[in-house]
Short mmCIF file of C-alpha atoms and ligand atoms in Angstrom, two decimals:
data_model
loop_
_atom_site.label_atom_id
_atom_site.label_comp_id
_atom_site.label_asym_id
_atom_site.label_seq_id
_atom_site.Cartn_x
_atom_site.Cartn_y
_atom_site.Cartn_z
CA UNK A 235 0.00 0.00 0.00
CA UNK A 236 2.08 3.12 -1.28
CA UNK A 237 0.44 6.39 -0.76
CA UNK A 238 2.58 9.46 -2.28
CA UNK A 239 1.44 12.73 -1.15
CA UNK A 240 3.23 16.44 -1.04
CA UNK A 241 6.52 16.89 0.65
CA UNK A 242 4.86 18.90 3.18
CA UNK A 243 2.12 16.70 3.77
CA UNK A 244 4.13 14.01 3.67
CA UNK A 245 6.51 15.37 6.89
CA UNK A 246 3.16 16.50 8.46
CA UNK A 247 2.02 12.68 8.43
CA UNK A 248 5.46 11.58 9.57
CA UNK A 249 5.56 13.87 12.26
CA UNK A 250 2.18 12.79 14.11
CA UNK A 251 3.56 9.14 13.62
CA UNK A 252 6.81 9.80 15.10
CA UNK A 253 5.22 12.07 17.93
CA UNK A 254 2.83 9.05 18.68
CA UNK A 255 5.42 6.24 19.13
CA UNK A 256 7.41 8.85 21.20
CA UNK A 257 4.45 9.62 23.47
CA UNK A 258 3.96 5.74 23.50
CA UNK A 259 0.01 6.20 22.47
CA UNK A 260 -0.86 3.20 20.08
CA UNK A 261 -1.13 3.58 16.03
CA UNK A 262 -4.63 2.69 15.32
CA UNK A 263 -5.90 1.28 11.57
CA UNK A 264 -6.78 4.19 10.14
CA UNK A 265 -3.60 6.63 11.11
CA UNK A 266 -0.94 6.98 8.82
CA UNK A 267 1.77 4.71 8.96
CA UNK A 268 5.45 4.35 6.96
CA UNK A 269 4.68 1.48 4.33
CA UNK A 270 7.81 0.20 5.95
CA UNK A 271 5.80 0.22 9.49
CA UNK A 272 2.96 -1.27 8.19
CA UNK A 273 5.00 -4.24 6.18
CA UNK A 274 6.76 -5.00 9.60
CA UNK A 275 3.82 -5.25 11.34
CA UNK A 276 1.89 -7.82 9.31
CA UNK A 277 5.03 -10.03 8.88
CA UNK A 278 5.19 -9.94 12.67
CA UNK A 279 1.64 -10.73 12.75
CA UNK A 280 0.97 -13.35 10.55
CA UNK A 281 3.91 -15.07 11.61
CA UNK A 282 2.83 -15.16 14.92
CA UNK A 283 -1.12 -16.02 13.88
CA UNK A 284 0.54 -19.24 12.02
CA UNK A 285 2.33 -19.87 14.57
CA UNK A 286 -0.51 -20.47 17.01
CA UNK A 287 -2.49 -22.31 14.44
CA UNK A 288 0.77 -25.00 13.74
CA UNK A 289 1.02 -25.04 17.18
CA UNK A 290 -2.25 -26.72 17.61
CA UNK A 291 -0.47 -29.85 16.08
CA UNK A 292 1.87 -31.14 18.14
CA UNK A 293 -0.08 -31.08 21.20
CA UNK A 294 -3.55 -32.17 19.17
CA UNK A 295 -1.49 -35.08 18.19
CA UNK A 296 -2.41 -36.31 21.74
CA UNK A 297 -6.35 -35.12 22.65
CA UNK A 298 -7.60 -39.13 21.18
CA UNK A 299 -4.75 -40.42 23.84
CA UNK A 300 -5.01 -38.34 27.13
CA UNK A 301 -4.76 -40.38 29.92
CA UNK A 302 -8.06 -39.48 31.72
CA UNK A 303 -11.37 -37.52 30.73
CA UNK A 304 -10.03 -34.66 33.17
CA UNK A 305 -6.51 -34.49 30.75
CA UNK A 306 -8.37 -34.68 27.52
CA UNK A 307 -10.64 -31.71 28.34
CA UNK A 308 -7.26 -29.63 29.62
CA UNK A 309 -5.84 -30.34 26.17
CA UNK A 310 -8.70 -29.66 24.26
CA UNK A 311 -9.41 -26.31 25.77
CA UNK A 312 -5.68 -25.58 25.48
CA UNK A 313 -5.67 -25.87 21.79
CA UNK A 314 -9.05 -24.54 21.14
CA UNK A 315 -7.37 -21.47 22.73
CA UNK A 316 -4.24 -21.64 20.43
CA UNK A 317 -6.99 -21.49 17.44
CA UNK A 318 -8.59 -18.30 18.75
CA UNK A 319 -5.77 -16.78 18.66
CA UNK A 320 -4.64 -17.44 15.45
CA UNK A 321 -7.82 -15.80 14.65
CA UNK A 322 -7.29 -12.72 16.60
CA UNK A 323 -4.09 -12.43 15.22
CA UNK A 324 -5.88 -12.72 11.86
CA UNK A 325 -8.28 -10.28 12.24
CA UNK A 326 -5.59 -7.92 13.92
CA UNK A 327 -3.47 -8.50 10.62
CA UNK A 328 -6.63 -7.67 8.57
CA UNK A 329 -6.92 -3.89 9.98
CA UNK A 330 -3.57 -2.90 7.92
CA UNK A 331 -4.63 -4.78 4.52
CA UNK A 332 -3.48 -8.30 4.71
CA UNK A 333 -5.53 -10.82 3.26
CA UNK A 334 -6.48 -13.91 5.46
CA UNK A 335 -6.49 -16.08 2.12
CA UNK A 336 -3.54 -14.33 0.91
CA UNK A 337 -1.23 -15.11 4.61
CA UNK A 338 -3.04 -18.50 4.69
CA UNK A 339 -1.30 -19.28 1.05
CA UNK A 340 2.11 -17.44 2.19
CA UNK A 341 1.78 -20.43 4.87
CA UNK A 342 1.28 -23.42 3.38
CA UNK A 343 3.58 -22.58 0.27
CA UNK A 344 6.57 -21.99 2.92
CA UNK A 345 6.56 -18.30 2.17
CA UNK A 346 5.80 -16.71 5.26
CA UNK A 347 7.43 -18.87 8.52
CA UNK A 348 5.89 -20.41 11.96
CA UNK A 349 8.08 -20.59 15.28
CA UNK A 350 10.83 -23.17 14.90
CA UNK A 351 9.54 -24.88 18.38
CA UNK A 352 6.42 -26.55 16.37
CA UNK A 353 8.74 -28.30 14.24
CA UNK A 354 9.90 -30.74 17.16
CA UNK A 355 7.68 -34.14 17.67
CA UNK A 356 6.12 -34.69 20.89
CA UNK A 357 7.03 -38.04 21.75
CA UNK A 358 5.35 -39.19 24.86
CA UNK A 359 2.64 -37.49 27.19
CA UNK A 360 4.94 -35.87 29.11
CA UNK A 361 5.81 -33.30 26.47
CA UNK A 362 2.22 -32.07 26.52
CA UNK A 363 3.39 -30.67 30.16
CA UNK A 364 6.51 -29.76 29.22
CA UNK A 365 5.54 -27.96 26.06
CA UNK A 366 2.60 -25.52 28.52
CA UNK A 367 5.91 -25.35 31.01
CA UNK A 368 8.60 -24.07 28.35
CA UNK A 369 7.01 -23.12 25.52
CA UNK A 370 4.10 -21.25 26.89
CA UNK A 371 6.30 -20.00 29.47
CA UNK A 372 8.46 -18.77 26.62
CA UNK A 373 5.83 -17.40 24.65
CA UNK A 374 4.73 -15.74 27.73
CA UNK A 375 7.87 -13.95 28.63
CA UNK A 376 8.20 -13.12 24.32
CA UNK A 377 4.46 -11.56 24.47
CA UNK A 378 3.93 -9.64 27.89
CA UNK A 379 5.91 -6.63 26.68
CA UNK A 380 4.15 -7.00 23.43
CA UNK A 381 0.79 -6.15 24.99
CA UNK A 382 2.15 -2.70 25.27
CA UNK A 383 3.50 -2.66 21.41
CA UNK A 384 2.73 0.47 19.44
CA UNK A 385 0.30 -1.03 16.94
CA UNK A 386 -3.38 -0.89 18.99
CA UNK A 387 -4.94 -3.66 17.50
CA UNK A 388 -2.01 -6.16 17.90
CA UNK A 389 -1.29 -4.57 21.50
CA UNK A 390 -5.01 -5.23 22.47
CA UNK A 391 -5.26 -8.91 21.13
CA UNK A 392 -2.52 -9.34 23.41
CA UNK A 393 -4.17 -8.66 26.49
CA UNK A 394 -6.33 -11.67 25.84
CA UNK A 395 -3.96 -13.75 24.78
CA UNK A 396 -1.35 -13.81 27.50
CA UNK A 397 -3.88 -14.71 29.87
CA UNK A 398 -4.59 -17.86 28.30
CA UNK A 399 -1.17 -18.38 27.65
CA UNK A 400 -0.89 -18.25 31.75
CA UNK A 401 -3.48 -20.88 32.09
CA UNK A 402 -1.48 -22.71 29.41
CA UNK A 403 1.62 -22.21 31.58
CA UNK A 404 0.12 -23.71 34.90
CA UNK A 405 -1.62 -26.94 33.06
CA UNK A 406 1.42 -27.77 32.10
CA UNK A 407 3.15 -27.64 35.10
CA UNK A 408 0.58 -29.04 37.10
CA UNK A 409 0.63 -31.88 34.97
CA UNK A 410 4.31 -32.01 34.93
CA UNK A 411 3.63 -32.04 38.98
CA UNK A 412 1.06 -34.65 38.83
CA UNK A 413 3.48 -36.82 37.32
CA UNK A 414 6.36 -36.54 39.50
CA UNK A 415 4.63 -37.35 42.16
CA UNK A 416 4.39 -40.58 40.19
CA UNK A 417 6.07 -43.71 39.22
CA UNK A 418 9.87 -43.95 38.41
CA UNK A 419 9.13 -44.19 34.83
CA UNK A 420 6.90 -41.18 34.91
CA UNK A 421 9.39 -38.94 36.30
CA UNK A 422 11.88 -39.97 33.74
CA UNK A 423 9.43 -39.73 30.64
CA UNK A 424 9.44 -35.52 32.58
CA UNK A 425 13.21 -35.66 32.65
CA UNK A 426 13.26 -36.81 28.76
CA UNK A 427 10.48 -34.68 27.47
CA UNK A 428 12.68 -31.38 29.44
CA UNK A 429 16.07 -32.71 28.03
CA UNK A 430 14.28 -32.33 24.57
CA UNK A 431 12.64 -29.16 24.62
CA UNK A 432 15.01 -27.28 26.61
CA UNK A 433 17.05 -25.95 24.25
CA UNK A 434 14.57 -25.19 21.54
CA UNK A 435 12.75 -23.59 24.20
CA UNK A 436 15.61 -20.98 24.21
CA UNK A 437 16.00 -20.67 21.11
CA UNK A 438 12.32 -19.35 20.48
CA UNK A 439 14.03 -15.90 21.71
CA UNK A 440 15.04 -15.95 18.53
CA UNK A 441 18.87 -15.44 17.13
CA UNK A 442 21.22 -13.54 19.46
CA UNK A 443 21.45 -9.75 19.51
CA UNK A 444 24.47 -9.54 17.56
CA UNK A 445 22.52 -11.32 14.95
CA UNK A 446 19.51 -9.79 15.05
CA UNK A 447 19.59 -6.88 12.14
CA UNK A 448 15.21 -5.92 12.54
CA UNK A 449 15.69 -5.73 16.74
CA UNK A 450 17.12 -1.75 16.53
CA UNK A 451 14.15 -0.76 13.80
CA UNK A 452 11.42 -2.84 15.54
CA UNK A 453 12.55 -1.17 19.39
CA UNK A 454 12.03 2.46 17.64
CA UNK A 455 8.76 1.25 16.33
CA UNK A 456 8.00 0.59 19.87
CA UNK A 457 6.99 -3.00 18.51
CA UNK A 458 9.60 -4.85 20.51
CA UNK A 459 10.41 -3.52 24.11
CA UNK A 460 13.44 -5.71 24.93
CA UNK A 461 16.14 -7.43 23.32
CA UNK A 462 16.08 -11.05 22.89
CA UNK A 463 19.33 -11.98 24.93
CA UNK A 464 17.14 -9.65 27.32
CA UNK A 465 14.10 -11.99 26.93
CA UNK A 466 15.94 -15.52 27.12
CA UNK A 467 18.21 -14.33 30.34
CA UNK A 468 14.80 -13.56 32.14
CA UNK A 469 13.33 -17.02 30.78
CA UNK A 470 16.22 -18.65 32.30
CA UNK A 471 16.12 -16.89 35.69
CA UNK A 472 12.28 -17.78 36.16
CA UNK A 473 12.38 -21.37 35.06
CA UNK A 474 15.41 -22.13 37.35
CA UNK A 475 13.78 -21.96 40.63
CA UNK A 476 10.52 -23.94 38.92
CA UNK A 477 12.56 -26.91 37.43
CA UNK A 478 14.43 -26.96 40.98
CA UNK A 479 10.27 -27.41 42.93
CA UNK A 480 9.48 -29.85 40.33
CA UNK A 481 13.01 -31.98 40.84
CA UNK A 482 13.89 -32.20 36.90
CA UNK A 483 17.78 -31.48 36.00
CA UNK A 484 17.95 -28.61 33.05
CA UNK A 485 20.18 -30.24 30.62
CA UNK A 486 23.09 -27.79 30.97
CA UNK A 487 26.37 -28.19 32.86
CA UNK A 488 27.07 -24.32 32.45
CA UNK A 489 24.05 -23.34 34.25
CA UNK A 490 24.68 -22.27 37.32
CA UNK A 491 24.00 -18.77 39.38
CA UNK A 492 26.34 -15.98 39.03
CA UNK A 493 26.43 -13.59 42.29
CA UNK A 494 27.62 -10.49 40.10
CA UNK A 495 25.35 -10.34 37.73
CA UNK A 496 22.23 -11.41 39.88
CA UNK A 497 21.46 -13.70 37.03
CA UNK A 498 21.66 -16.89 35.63
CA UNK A 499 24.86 -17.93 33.41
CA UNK A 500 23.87 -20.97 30.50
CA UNK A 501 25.76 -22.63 27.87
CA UNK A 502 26.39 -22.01 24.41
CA UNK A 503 23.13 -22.33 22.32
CA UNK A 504 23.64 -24.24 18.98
CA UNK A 505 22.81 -22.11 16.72
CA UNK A 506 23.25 -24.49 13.70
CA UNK A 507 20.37 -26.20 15.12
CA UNK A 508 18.39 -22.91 14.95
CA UNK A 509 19.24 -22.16 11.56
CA UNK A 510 18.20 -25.80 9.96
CA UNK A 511 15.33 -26.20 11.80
CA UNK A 512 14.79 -22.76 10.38
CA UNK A 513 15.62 -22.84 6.55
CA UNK A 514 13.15 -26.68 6.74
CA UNK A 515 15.33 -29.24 7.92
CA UNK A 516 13.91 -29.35 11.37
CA UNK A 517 12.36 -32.90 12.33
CA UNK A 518 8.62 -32.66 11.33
CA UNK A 519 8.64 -28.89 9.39
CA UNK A 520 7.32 -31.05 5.94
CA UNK A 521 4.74 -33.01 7.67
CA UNK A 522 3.26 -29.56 9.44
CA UNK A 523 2.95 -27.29 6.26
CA UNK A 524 1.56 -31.06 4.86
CA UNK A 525 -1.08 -30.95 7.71
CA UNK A 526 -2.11 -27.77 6.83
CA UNK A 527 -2.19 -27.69 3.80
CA UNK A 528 -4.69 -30.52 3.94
CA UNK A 529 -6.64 -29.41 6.52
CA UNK A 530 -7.05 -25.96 4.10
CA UNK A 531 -8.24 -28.56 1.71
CA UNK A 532 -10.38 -29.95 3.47
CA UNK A 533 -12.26 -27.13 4.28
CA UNK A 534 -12.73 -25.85 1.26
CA UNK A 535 -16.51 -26.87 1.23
CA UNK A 536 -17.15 -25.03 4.43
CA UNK A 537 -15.52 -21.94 2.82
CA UNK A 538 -17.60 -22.22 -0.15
CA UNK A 539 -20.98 -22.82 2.04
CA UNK A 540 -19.73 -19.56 4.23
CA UNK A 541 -19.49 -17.89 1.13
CA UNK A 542 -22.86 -18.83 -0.38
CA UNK A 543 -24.79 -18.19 2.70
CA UNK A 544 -23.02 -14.60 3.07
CA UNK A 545 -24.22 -13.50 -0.32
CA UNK A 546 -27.44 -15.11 -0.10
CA UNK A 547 -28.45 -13.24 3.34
CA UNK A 548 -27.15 -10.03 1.49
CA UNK A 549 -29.05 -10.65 -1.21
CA UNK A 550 -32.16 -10.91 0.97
CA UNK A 551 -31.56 -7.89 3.01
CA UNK A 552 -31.54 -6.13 0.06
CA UNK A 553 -34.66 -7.10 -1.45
CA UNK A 554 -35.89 -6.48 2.18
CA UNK A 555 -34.94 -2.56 1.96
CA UNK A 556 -36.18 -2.40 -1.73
CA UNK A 557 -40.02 -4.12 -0.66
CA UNK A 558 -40.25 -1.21 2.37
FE1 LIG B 1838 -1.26 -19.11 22.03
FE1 LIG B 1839 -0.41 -21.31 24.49
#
């Protein structure tokens, strides 16, 4: 969406934008915005709606074998939750111009990306509460600053949506809990499932500052609030203390406290692993663009019966107004 208008104009516009990020009030849909801005924003967004809706997969891969009627209906209102807010994310995505159709394409083509995380199997039960532990606890500590982001709509949706990602924290560790109270082979399916999904966890920070070009741009946008070294120390200093109650090991000689800093020190991250998982070569990245894809297919008839019954109820309303 290019709009050219007179120089003077033009600075006029960019003034009120800049003088709005700097007051940290919230660009709404119908303010002016640098294209630039605006293309940001809906890659952020729409890589963050499919990443909700792929993350329904791994953990859906278990609803038919939850343990007990009381697991299945955590599980199941868990990932109904991750769908709503794929379609918040949507509809927040829709206020600048995206297309849903259009971003749902970009998806299952491989042109616009999920996060890495969903690309891992989940192997046994266990990793359901592991993945609400980590990777909700990750996605919480990535998306409470974000409810304060510049862009209204997207700042707003994520009011609602870190809530449920709390409750998405605790089943998870409750679970995880439940389980250590358990058998010996229960607490070591817990140590297995956190030896797997430790690192990834920390890697949903995303690369390291150093190698993070968009961080500087996306800070003055008042999109991002704090670094993502920032983000992954404090991940690492609230998990500590929680794996430590729950009696699981965090698979990381390195890790250990450091009285100067008042923080955490951790190992190396492998960042090789970051960047296959990321360019495809992850362990299940075919089979979830393949799942989607399908279940796009799928519901192609619903689309079309949407669709029909949209018009037709237009149609009527219409004749309606012309009648009176
Ligand atoms: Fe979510
Ligand atoms: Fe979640």
């Amino acid at each position: 969406m290019t709009t050219t208008l007179p120089a003077p104009q033009a600075d006029d516009l960019q003034h009120d934008f800049d003088a709005t990020i700097s007051d940290d009030r919230r660009i709404e849909p119908r303010d002016w915005m640098p294209d630039a801005y605006r293309k940001t924003m809906i890659r952020q967004i729409a890589q963050h709606a499919h990443s909700e809706i792929i993350g329904m997969q791994p953990e859906g891969n278990w609803i038919t074998r939850a343990p007990s009627l009381r697991r299945k209906a955590v599980l199941l209102a868990k990932v109904q939750d991750e769908a709503g807010h794929g379609m918040y994310l949507y509809s927040a995505a829709e206020t600048l111009g995206a297309d849903r159709a259009d971003m749902t394409g970009k998806l299952i083509t491989g042109r616009q990306k999920y996060s890495s995380i969903f690309n891992y199997p989940t192997l046994t039960y266990a990793d359901v509460g592991v993945i609400g532990w980590l990777v909700d606890g990750a996605a919480i500590c990535n998306q409470v600053p974000l409810c304060r982001a510049s862009y209204g709509p997207y700042a707003r949706a994520m009011v609602r949506i870190c809530k449920e990602e709390s409750f998405h924290q605790r089943q998870g560790y409750e679970l995880l809990l439940t389980m250590m109270r358990g058998s010996d082979k229960q607490r070591a399916m817990v140590q297995e499932a956190t030896n797997r999904f430790w690192w990834p966890s920390l890697m949903m920070f995303g690369p390291p500052d150093h190698r993070s070009p968009n961080t500087e741009q996306s800070m003055q946008w008042g999109i991002k609030r704090h670094t993502n070294d920032e983000l992954r120390q404090r991940f690492v200093d609230m998990t500590v203390p929680q794996a430590a109650k729950l009696g699981v090991t965090l698979p990381d000689p390195d890790l250990r406290w450091n009285e100067e800093r008042g923080r955490h020190d951790f190992g190396e991250i492998d960042w090789s692993e970051f960047d296959a998982v990321l360019k495809g070569d992850g362990p299940c990245n075919t089979q979830r663009v393949q799942h989607r894809r399908a279940a796009h297919e799928d519901g192609e008839w619903v689309r079309d019966a949407a669709t029909a019954y949209a018009a037709k109820t237009a149609a009527r309303r219409a004749e309606k107004k012309v009648a009176s």
